[in-house]
PDB file of C-alpha atoms in Angstrom:
ATOM      1  CA  UNK A   1     -28.867  25.938  32.505  1.00  0.00           C
ATOM      2  CA  UNK A   2     -28.406  27.885  29.152  1.00  0.00           C
ATOM      3  CA  UNK A   3     -24.815  27.662  28.878  1.00  0.00           C
ATOM      4  CA  UNK A   4     -25.424  23.603  29.325  1.00  0.00           C
ATOM      5  CA  UNK A   5     -27.830  23.506  26.771  1.00  0.00           C
ATOM      6  CA  UNK A   6     -25.720  26.174  24.429  1.00  0.00           C
ATOM      7  CA  UNK A   7     -22.412  23.655  25.271  1.00  0.00           C
ATOM      8  CA  UNK A   8     -25.068  20.284  24.503  1.00  0.00           C
ATOM      9  CA  UNK A   9     -25.945  22.108  21.435  1.00  0.00           C
ATOM     10  CA  UNK A  10     -21.957  22.788  20.397  1.00  0.00           C
ATOM     11  CA  UNK A  11     -21.066  19.011  20.766  1.00  0.00           C
ATOM     12  CA  UNK A  12     -23.668  17.643  19.177  1.00  0.00           C
ATOM     13  CA  UNK A  13     -23.387  20.162  16.376  1.00  0.00           C
ATOM     14  CA  UNK A  14     -19.181  19.247  16.526  1.00  0.00           C
ATOM     15  CA  UNK A  15     -20.531  15.403  16.411  1.00  0.00           C
ATOM     16  CA  UNK A  16     -22.611  16.102  14.020  1.00  0.00           C
ATOM     17  CA  UNK A  17     -19.790  17.463  11.071  1.00  0.00           C
ATOM     18  CA  UNK A  18     -17.481  15.114  12.104  1.00  0.00           C
ATOM     19  CA  UNK A  19     -19.748  11.946  11.201  1.00  0.00           C
ATOM     20  CA  UNK A  20     -20.636  13.983   7.824  1.00  0.00           C
ATOM     21  CA  UNK A  21     -17.326  14.879   7.454  1.00  0.00           C
ATOM     22  CA  UNK A  22     -15.988  11.197   7.247  1.00  0.00           C
ATOM     23  CA  UNK A  23     -17.195   9.059   4.216  1.00  0.00           C
ATOM     24  CA  UNK A  24     -20.539   6.394   4.370  1.00  0.00           C
ATOM     25  CA  UNK A  25     -19.195   2.878   4.076  1.00  0.00           C
ATOM     26  CA  UNK A  26     -21.851   0.679   3.341  1.00  0.00           C
ATOM     27  CA  UNK A  27     -21.482  -3.246   4.499  1.00  0.00           C
ATOM     28  CA  UNK A  28     -20.372  -4.219   1.437  1.00  0.00           C
ATOM     29  CA  UNK A  29     -17.677  -1.968  -0.170  1.00  0.00           C
ATOM     30  CA  UNK A  30     -14.908  -4.024   1.831  1.00  0.00           C
ATOM     31  CA  UNK A  31     -15.935  -6.973  -0.309  1.00  0.00           C
ATOM     32  CA  UNK A  32     -16.766  -4.928  -3.728  1.00  0.00           C
ATOM     33  CA  UNK A  33     -13.298  -3.677  -3.301  1.00  0.00           C
ATOM     34  CA  UNK A  34     -11.577  -7.395  -2.892  1.00  0.00           C
ATOM     35  CA  UNK A  35     -13.424  -8.078  -5.846  1.00  0.00           C
ATOM     36  CA  UNK A  36     -12.582  -5.225  -7.801  1.00  0.00           C
ATOM     37  CA  UNK A  37      -8.984  -4.897  -6.920  1.00  0.00           C
ATOM     38  CA  UNK A  38      -8.401  -9.263  -7.093  1.00  0.00           C
ATOM     39  CA  UNK A  39     -10.492  -9.302 -10.519  1.00  0.00           C
ATOM     40  CA  UNK A  40      -8.856  -6.497 -11.993  1.00  0.00           C
ATOM     41  CA  UNK A  41      -5.215  -8.366 -11.350  1.00  0.00           C
ATOM     42  CA  UNK A  42      -5.717 -11.263 -12.688  1.00  0.00           C
ATOM     43  CA  UNK A  43      -8.097  -9.892 -16.176  1.00  0.00           C
ATOM     44  CA  UNK A  44      -4.180  -7.602 -16.033  1.00  0.00           C
ATOM     45  CA  UNK A  45      -1.885 -10.643 -15.479  1.00  0.00           C
ATOM     46  CA  UNK A  46      -3.666 -12.793 -18.037  1.00  0.00           C
ATOM     47  CA  UNK A  47      -3.326  -9.669 -20.592  1.00  0.00           C
ATOM     48  CA  UNK A  48       0.009  -9.538 -19.932  1.00  0.00           C
ATOM     49  CA  UNK A  49       1.335 -12.751 -20.357  1.00  0.00           C
ATOM     50  CA  UNK A  50      -0.283 -13.316 -23.884  1.00  0.00           C
ATOM     51  CA  UNK A  51       1.188  -9.658 -25.069  1.00  0.00           C
ATOM     52  CA  UNK A  52       4.927 -11.047 -23.470  1.00  0.00           C
ATOM     53  CA  UNK A  53       4.452 -14.455 -25.573  1.00  0.00           C
ATOM     54  CA  UNK A  54       2.982 -12.864 -28.879  1.00  0.00           C
ATOM     55  CA  UNK A  55       5.859  -9.771 -28.689  1.00  0.00           C
ATOM     56  CA  UNK A  56       8.434 -13.277 -28.091  1.00  0.00           C
ATOM     57  CA  UNK A  57       7.287 -14.452 -30.928  1.00  0.00           C
ATOM     58  CA  UNK A  58       6.847 -11.752 -33.527  1.00  0.00           C
ATOM     59  CA  UNK A  59      10.691 -10.459 -32.480  1.00  0.00           C
ATOM     60  CA  UNK A  60      12.257 -13.664 -32.695  1.00  0.00           C
ATOM     61  CA  UNK A  61      10.672 -15.565 -34.903  1.00  0.00           C
ATOM     62  CA  UNK A  62      11.248 -18.635 -32.496  1.00  0.00           C
ATOM     63  CA  UNK A  63       8.450 -20.552 -29.833  1.00  0.00           C
ATOM     64  CA  UNK A  64       8.439 -19.426 -26.263  1.00  0.00           C
ATOM     65  CA  UNK A  65      11.095 -20.546 -23.775  1.00  0.00           C
ATOM     66  CA  UNK A  66       9.739 -22.850 -21.249  1.00  0.00           C
ATOM     67  CA  UNK A  67      12.297 -22.958 -17.774  1.00  0.00           C
ATOM     68  CA  UNK A  68      12.879 -26.638 -17.717  1.00  0.00           C
ATOM     69  CA  UNK A  69      13.353 -27.601 -21.170  1.00  0.00           C
ATOM     70  CA  UNK A  70      17.844 -27.244 -20.527  1.00  0.00           C
ATOM     71  CA  UNK A  71      18.111 -29.544 -24.124  1.00  0.00           C
ATOM     72  CA  UNK A  72      16.564 -27.505 -26.349  1.00  0.00           C
ATOM     73  CA  UNK A  73      16.604 -23.725 -25.033  1.00  0.00           C
ATOM     74  CA  UNK A  74      19.058 -21.142 -24.279  1.00  0.00           C
ATOM     75  CA  UNK A  75      19.446 -19.684 -20.906  1.00  0.00           C
ATOM     76  CA  UNK A  76      20.025 -16.082 -22.528  1.00  0.00           C
ATOM     77  CA  UNK A  77      16.395 -16.772 -24.211  1.00  0.00           C
ATOM     78  CA  UNK A  78      15.112 -18.013 -20.861  1.00  0.00           C
ATOM     79  CA  UNK A  79      16.552 -14.500 -18.866  1.00  0.00           C
ATOM     80  CA  UNK A  80      14.972 -12.589 -21.347  1.00  0.00           C
ATOM     81  CA  UNK A  81      12.100 -13.461 -21.911  1.00  0.00           C
ATOM     82  CA  UNK A  82      11.346 -13.489 -18.003  1.00  0.00           C
ATOM     83  CA  UNK A  83      12.584 -10.073 -17.784  1.00  0.00           C
ATOM     84  CA  UNK A  84      10.229  -9.199 -20.387  1.00  0.00           C
ATOM     85  CA  UNK A  85       6.917 -10.674 -19.350  1.00  0.00           C
ATOM     86  CA  UNK A  86       7.483  -9.883 -15.356  1.00  0.00           C
ATOM     87  CA  UNK A  87       7.949  -5.943 -16.352  1.00  0.00           C
ATOM     88  CA  UNK A  88       4.867  -6.173 -18.640  1.00  0.00           C
ATOM     89  CA  UNK A  89       3.180  -8.007 -16.016  1.00  0.00           C
ATOM     90  CA  UNK A  90       3.896  -5.829 -12.878  1.00  0.00           C
ATOM     91  CA  UNK A  91       3.127  -1.960 -15.135  1.00  0.00           C
ATOM     92  CA  UNK A  92       0.308  -4.032 -16.291  1.00  0.00           C
ATOM     93  CA  UNK A  93      -0.991  -4.937 -12.643  1.00  0.00           C
ATOM     94  CA  UNK A  94      -0.202  -1.333 -11.669  1.00  0.00           C
ATOM     95  CA  UNK A  95      -2.114   0.405 -14.285  1.00  0.00           C
ATOM     96  CA  UNK A  96      -4.548  -1.810 -13.857  1.00  0.00           C
ATOM     97  CA  UNK A  97      -4.923  -1.344 -10.098  1.00  0.00           C
ATOM     98  CA  UNK A  98      -4.955   2.763 -10.654  1.00  0.00           C
ATOM     99  CA  UNK A  99      -8.062   2.118 -12.614  1.00  0.00           C
ATOM    100  CA  UNK A 100      -9.841   0.492 -10.065  1.00  0.00           C
ATOM    101  CA  UNK A 101      -9.252   2.551  -7.105  1.00  0.00           C
ATOM    102  CA  UNK A 102     -10.848   5.696 -10.003  1.00  0.00           C
ATOM    103  CA  UNK A 103     -13.801   3.453 -11.007  1.00  0.00           C
ATOM    104  CA  UNK A 104     -14.122   2.931  -7.215  1.00  0.00           C
ATOM    105  CA  UNK A 105     -13.695   6.220  -5.779  1.00  0.00           C
ATOM    106  CA  UNK A 106     -15.676   7.401  -8.780  1.00  0.00           C
ATOM    107  CA  UNK A 107     -18.409   5.694  -8.085  1.00  0.00           C
ATOM    108  CA  UNK A 108     -18.508   5.507  -3.845  1.00  0.00           C
ATOM    109  CA  UNK A 109     -17.228   8.708  -3.545  1.00  0.00           C
ATOM    110  CA  UNK A 110     -14.180   7.672  -1.345  1.00  0.00           C
ATOM    111  CA  UNK A 111     -11.417   5.892  -2.017  1.00  0.00           C
ATOM    112  CA  UNK A 112     -11.480   2.082  -0.666  1.00  0.00           C
ATOM    113  CA  UNK A 113     -10.600   1.988   3.500  1.00  0.00           C
ATOM    114  CA  UNK A 114      -7.746  -0.322   2.881  1.00  0.00           C
ATOM    115  CA  UNK A 115      -5.891   2.336   1.103  1.00  0.00           C
ATOM    116  CA  UNK A 116      -6.499   5.997   2.832  1.00  0.00           C
ATOM    117  CA  UNK A 117      -3.989   7.831   4.400  1.00  0.00           C
ATOM    118  CA  UNK A 118      -3.576   7.399   8.226  1.00  0.00           C
ATOM    119  CA  UNK A 119      -4.652  10.541  10.349  1.00  0.00           C
ATOM    120  CA  UNK A 120      -1.837  11.413  12.838  1.00  0.00           C
ATOM    121  CA  UNK A 121      -4.316  11.950  15.854  1.00  0.00           C
ATOM    122  CA  UNK A 122      -3.201  14.900  18.878  1.00  0.00           C
ATOM    123  CA  UNK A 123      -3.320  12.155  21.268  1.00  0.00           C
ATOM    124  CA  UNK A 124      -0.950  10.352  19.559  1.00  0.00           C
ATOM    125  CA  UNK A 125       1.753  12.354  18.298  1.00  0.00           C
ATOM    126  CA  UNK A 126       2.081  13.790  21.982  1.00  0.00           C
ATOM    127  CA  UNK A 127       2.866  10.099  23.264  1.00  0.00           C
ATOM    128  CA  UNK A 128       5.671   9.466  20.537  1.00  0.00           C
ATOM    129  CA  UNK A 129       7.225  12.535  21.536  1.00  0.00           C
ATOM    130  CA  UNK A 130       6.769  11.512  25.393  1.00  0.00           C
ATOM    131  CA  UNK A 131       8.217   8.672  24.186  1.00  0.00           C
ATOM    132  CA  UNK A 132      10.760   9.861  22.134  1.00  0.00           C
ATOM    133  CA  UNK A 133      11.887  12.251  25.407  1.00  0.00           C
ATOM    134  CA  UNK A 134      11.920   9.064  28.062  1.00  0.00           C
ATOM    135  CA  UNK A 135      14.440   7.452  25.915  1.00  0.00           C
ATOM    136  CA  UNK A 136      16.877  10.167  24.970  1.00  0.00           C
ATOM    137  CA  UNK A 137      16.754  10.859  28.323  1.00  0.00           C
ATOM    138  CA  UNK A 138      17.337   7.238  28.809  1.00  0.00           C
ATOM    139  CA  UNK A 139      19.717   7.290  26.588  1.00  0.00           C
ATOM    140  CA  UNK A 140      21.921  10.238  28.595  1.00  0.00           C
ATOM    141  CA  UNK A 141      21.653   8.870  31.425  1.00  0.00           C
ATOM    142  CA  UNK A 142      22.933   5.494  30.687  1.00  0.00           C
ATOM    143  CA  UNK A 143      25.905   7.307  28.822  1.00  0.00           C
ATOM    144  CA  UNK A 144      26.866   9.805  32.237  1.00  0.00           C
ATOM    145  CA  UNK A 145      26.578   6.189  33.942  1.00  0.00           C
ATOM    146  CA  UNK A 146      29.173   4.935  31.738  1.00  0.00           C
ATOM    147  CA  UNK A 147      31.734   7.709  31.337  1.00  0.00           C
ATOM    148  CA  UNK A 148      31.538   7.798  35.064  1.00  0.00           C
ATOM    149  CA  UNK A 149      32.456   4.444  35.654  1.00  0.00           C
ATOM    150  CA  UNK A 150      34.898   4.320  33.199  1.00  0.00           C
ATOM    151  CA  UNK A 151      38.192   5.970  34.426  1.00  0.00           C
TER     152      UNK A 151
END
């Protein structure tokens, strides 16, 4: 009887330890992360676009080229401005998202669920190895059958 009680206590302790190791997530965590990531991306995009336009005006002394204004703008200028603004927007969005992740992690103590690494369980690994073995075996048998069938 004491052995059963000890096993139950050990199982209960393991379960409690697993729950304690897993970060607690509130019901609004996903919504907060969504607002934080979208908001930071929008703001970063706006700031980077404005910076690209001001940089273009300072560097060339001409207004920003507009796609579709074929009579007044050179194709080269449109391509250069597009490349410049695209690089700035991409860099700003990446920096803003990393900043948002850092802020979220510091505030909540864990990463957003969408950004956490997926852990492969031993059961998943076993199933993968079993499928891989079966696939190699079937390929081997198919090759052997083909070799026997050809003269």
